[in-house]
Short mmCIF file of C-alpha atoms in Angstrom, two decimals:
data_model
loop_
_atom_site.label_atom_id
_atom_site.label_comp_id
_atom_site.label_asym_id
_atom_site.label_seq_id
_atom_site.Cartn_x
_atom_site.Cartn_y
_atom_site.Cartn_z
CA UNK A 897 -9.85 14.05 -52.89
CA UNK A 898 -11.82 16.76 -54.66
CA UNK A 899 -11.98 20.40 -53.59
CA UNK A 900 -15.65 21.05 -54.09
CA UNK A 901 -16.01 22.17 -50.49
CA UNK A 902 -15.31 25.39 -48.81
CA UNK A 903 -14.45 26.90 -45.44
CA UNK A 904 -17.51 29.03 -44.76
CA UNK A 905 -16.43 30.38 -41.39
CA UNK A 906 -13.51 30.22 -39.01
CA UNK A 907 -12.58 31.24 -35.49
CA UNK A 908 -9.32 31.71 -33.66
CA UNK A 909 -8.71 32.07 -29.92
CA UNK A 910 -5.24 32.80 -28.52
CA UNK A 911 -3.32 35.39 -26.55
CA UNK A 912 -6.52 36.72 -24.98
CA UNK A 913 -7.96 37.45 -28.38
CA UNK A 914 -11.08 36.09 -30.04
CA UNK A 915 -11.28 36.46 -33.91
CA UNK A 916 -14.09 35.41 -36.17
CA UNK A 917 -13.46 35.33 -39.92
CA UNK A 918 -10.35 37.49 -39.55
CA UNK A 919 -12.07 40.20 -37.57
CA UNK A 920 -11.10 40.76 -33.89
CA UNK A 921 -14.21 40.36 -31.72
CA UNK A 922 -12.50 40.62 -28.34
CA UNK A 923 -8.99 41.48 -27.19
CA UNK A 924 -7.91 41.80 -23.52
CA UNK A 925 -4.58 42.62 -21.93
CA UNK A 926 -2.98 41.25 -18.77
CA UNK A 927 -5.73 38.80 -17.78
CA UNK A 928 -5.58 35.12 -17.09
CA UNK A 929 -7.50 32.54 -19.15
CA UNK A 930 -10.52 32.22 -16.75
CA UNK A 931 -11.26 35.94 -16.95
CA UNK A 932 -10.74 36.07 -20.71
CA UNK A 933 -12.92 33.10 -21.54
CA UNK A 934 -15.69 34.40 -19.30
CA UNK A 935 -15.65 37.72 -21.15
CA UNK A 936 -15.42 35.94 -24.51
CA UNK A 937 -18.50 33.83 -23.67
CA UNK A 938 -20.44 37.07 -22.93
CA UNK A 939 -19.15 38.69 -26.09
CA UNK A 940 -20.68 35.99 -28.30
CA UNK A 941 -23.85 35.88 -26.29
CA UNK A 942 -23.43 32.39 -24.86
CA UNK A 943 -26.10 31.42 -22.36
CA UNK A 944 -25.20 27.94 -21.15
CA UNK A 945 -24.59 27.48 -17.40
CA UNK A 946 -22.84 24.15 -17.89
CA UNK A 947 -20.09 26.01 -19.76
CA UNK A 948 -18.60 27.29 -16.49
CA UNK A 949 -18.31 23.78 -15.09
CA UNK A 950 -16.21 22.46 -17.97
CA UNK A 951 -12.39 22.06 -17.88
CA UNK A 952 -10.34 24.65 -19.78
CA UNK A 953 -9.83 22.51 -22.85
CA UNK A 954 -13.60 21.96 -23.24
CA UNK A 955 -14.26 25.67 -22.66
CA UNK A 956 -11.87 26.48 -25.45
CA UNK A 957 -13.30 24.04 -27.94
CA UNK A 958 -16.93 24.83 -26.95
CA UNK A 959 -16.47 28.59 -27.34
CA UNK A 960 -14.77 28.20 -30.72
CA UNK A 961 -17.59 25.99 -31.96
CA UNK A 962 -20.26 28.25 -30.50
CA UNK A 963 -18.81 31.38 -32.16
CA UNK A 964 -19.17 29.73 -35.47
CA UNK A 965 -22.39 27.70 -35.17
CA UNK A 966 -24.58 30.41 -33.63
CA UNK A 967 -24.53 32.54 -36.73
CA UNK A 968 -24.05 29.96 -39.48
CA UNK A 969 -26.39 27.15 -38.58
CA UNK A 970 -30.07 26.85 -37.91
CA UNK A 971 -29.43 24.70 -34.94
CA UNK A 972 -33.06 23.87 -34.28
CA UNK A 973 -33.44 22.24 -37.65
CA UNK A 974 -29.88 21.43 -38.80
CA UNK A 975 -27.80 18.99 -36.83
CA UNK A 976 -26.03 16.94 -39.60
CA UNK A 977 -22.67 18.28 -38.62
CA UNK A 978 -19.63 16.04 -37.99
CA UNK A 979 -16.85 17.04 -35.55
CA UNK A 980 -13.17 16.51 -36.21
CA UNK A 981 -10.82 17.90 -33.60
CA UNK A 982 -7.18 17.42 -32.57
CA UNK A 983 -4.46 18.75 -30.34
CA UNK A 984 -1.02 17.94 -28.97
CA UNK A 985 -1.40 17.68 -25.21
CA UNK A 986 -4.60 15.60 -25.13
CA UNK A 987 -6.23 16.30 -21.77
CA UNK A 988 -2.95 16.51 -19.89
CA UNK A 989 -3.73 19.80 -18.20
CA UNK A 990 -6.76 18.25 -16.44
CA UNK A 991 -4.93 14.90 -16.01
CA UNK A 992 -2.26 16.67 -13.92
CA UNK A 993 -4.88 18.35 -11.75
CA UNK A 994 -6.60 15.02 -11.13
CA UNK A 995 -3.31 13.27 -10.37
CA UNK A 996 -2.56 15.98 -7.80
CA UNK A 997 -5.90 15.31 -6.11
CA UNK A 998 -4.98 11.63 -5.47
CA UNK A 999 -1.25 11.79 -4.93
CA UNK A 1000 -1.32 12.91 -1.30
CA UNK A 1001 -2.73 10.13 0.83
CA UNK A 1002 -3.39 12.64 3.69
CA UNK A 1003 -5.22 15.03 1.40
CA UNK A 1004 -6.95 12.58 -0.81
CA UNK A 1005 -9.79 14.35 -2.62
CA UNK A 1006 -10.51 12.76 -6.04
CA UNK A 1007 -13.22 14.77 -7.78
CA UNK A 1008 -15.65 13.10 -10.22
CA UNK A 1009 -16.21 16.55 -11.75
CA UNK A 1010 -12.48 16.67 -12.65
CA UNK A 1011 -12.13 13.02 -13.60
CA UNK A 1012 -14.85 13.26 -16.29
CA UNK A 1013 -12.61 15.58 -18.27
CA UNK A 1014 -9.54 13.36 -18.31
CA UNK A 1015 -10.27 12.30 -21.92
CA UNK A 1016 -9.77 14.85 -24.70
CA UNK A 1017 -12.89 13.78 -26.67
CA UNK A 1018 -15.10 15.03 -23.93
CA UNK A 1019 -14.84 18.50 -25.43
CA UNK A 1020 -16.53 17.34 -28.63
CA UNK A 1021 -19.01 15.45 -26.57
CA UNK A 1022 -20.01 18.76 -24.89
CA UNK A 1023 -20.58 20.41 -28.30
CA UNK A 1024 -22.65 17.39 -29.47
CA UNK A 1025 -24.79 17.41 -26.35
CA UNK A 1026 -25.48 21.11 -26.57
CA UNK A 1027 -26.60 20.91 -30.25
CA UNK A 1028 -27.95 17.32 -30.30
CA UNK A 1029 -25.35 16.34 -33.01
CA UNK A 1030 -25.55 12.63 -33.74
CA UNK A 1031 -23.18 12.42 -36.71
CA UNK A 1032 -19.58 11.23 -36.54
CA UNK A 1033 -17.14 12.86 -34.10
CA UNK A 1034 -13.47 12.21 -33.52
CA UNK A 1035 -10.60 13.64 -31.52
CA UNK A 1036 -6.99 13.02 -32.60
CA UNK A 1037 -3.71 13.69 -30.83
CA UNK A 1038 -0.76 14.74 -33.03
CA UNK A 1039 2.63 16.27 -32.45
CA UNK A 1040 1.61 19.35 -34.35
CA UNK A 1041 -1.22 20.75 -36.49
CA UNK A 1042 -1.75 18.64 -39.58
CA UNK A 1043 -3.76 20.49 -42.24
CA UNK A 1044 -3.44 17.70 -44.75
CA UNK A 1045 -4.97 15.16 -42.42
CA UNK A 1046 -7.77 17.51 -41.46
CA UNK A 1047 -8.50 18.32 -45.01
CA UNK A 1048 -8.56 14.68 -46.17
CA UNK A 1049 -10.56 13.41 -43.24
CA UNK A 1050 -13.23 16.17 -43.58
CA UNK A 1051 -13.41 15.67 -47.38
CA UNK A 1052 -13.88 11.94 -46.86
CA UNK A 1053 -16.79 12.45 -44.47
CA UNK A 1054 -18.46 14.89 -46.91
CA UNK A 1055 -17.89 12.84 -50.02
CA UNK A 1056 -19.02 9.60 -48.44
CA UNK A 1057 -22.36 11.16 -47.54
CA UNK A 1058 -21.86 10.65 -43.82
CA UNK A 1059 -22.57 14.33 -43.15
CA UNK A 1060 -23.44 17.66 -44.82
CA UNK A 1061 -20.97 19.74 -42.91
CA UNK A 1062 -17.88 19.23 -40.84
CA UNK A 1063 -16.69 21.39 -37.90
CA UNK A 1064 -12.90 20.98 -37.67
CA UNK A 1065 -10.67 22.28 -34.87
CA UNK A 1066 -7.26 22.38 -33.29
CA UNK A 1067 -7.67 23.07 -29.60
CA UNK A 1068 -4.56 23.03 -27.40
CA UNK A 1069 -4.54 23.99 -23.72
CA UNK A 1070 -1.65 23.12 -21.34
CA UNK A 1071 -0.19 25.13 -18.48
CA UNK A 1072 -2.09 28.33 -19.40
CA UNK A 1073 -0.83 28.23 -22.97
CA UNK A 1074 -3.74 27.83 -25.40
CA UNK A 1075 -4.79 28.12 -29.01
CA UNK A 1076 -8.02 27.24 -30.78
CA UNK A 1077 -8.54 27.26 -34.51
CA UNK A 1078 -12.00 26.06 -35.51
CA UNK A 1079 -13.60 26.15 -38.95
CA UNK A 1080 -16.68 24.94 -40.75
CA UNK A 1081 -16.45 23.03 -44.02
CA UNK A 1082 -19.43 22.74 -46.40
CA UNK A 1083 -20.34 23.22 -50.05
CA UNK A 1084 -20.98 26.94 -49.80
CA UNK A 1085 -18.40 29.52 -48.95
CA UNK A 1086 -15.62 31.59 -50.55
CA UNK A 1087 -12.42 29.87 -49.24
CA UNK A 1088 -11.49 26.58 -50.96
CA UNK A 1089 -11.15 23.79 -48.48
CA UNK A 1090 -7.57 22.61 -49.11
CA UNK A 1091 -4.33 22.13 -47.16
CA UNK A 1092 -2.82 25.47 -48.16
CA UNK A 1093 -5.77 27.56 -47.16
CA UNK A 1094 -6.23 25.72 -43.91
CA UNK A 1095 -2.53 26.29 -43.07
CA UNK A 1096 -2.71 29.95 -44.06
CA UNK A 1097 -5.72 30.64 -41.81
CA UNK A 1098 -4.13 28.76 -38.95
CA UNK A 1099 -0.97 30.87 -39.16
CA UNK A 1100 -2.66 34.24 -39.51
#
């Protein structure tokens, strides 16, 4: 694979902190995820009522994507963006909640609103719907973050002409532990798109 592509922007969300391109945009102390993610959405100027109906994994992925796309893409005229996301726990956090809703026969209350989020790729679907993205999207489940795979897969999509840009992300949410690392790959930018740089940004 060549390295003629660059990481033009990246976002990290963890420990009640939102960072964009290495700068801290929001940091909160002693709050739970729902309060933090609500404030983070306000901080980036997100106006999308459906956001608050999503499960936590989708909120995490959606916010990370939105923080990058809103300032880097002319979303009304540019939608040739592929999505490549991954995590470790799949949609297990929501799966457990749904299982709880059907386990007790005397309090049987299955919710379609919860059930719809029992697949991890729904979070990339939410991003695609919001921005009318019709290019390739994929969600993988790995034991840990794999920068080599992400680098190779994004480069393949770009070099094959399937897309002009690729939004990549690691979005993990399980039992109130969470981390999102989302980045945009394209021809322009200052950070070479390779395994080492991806791992460095992920670890920062």
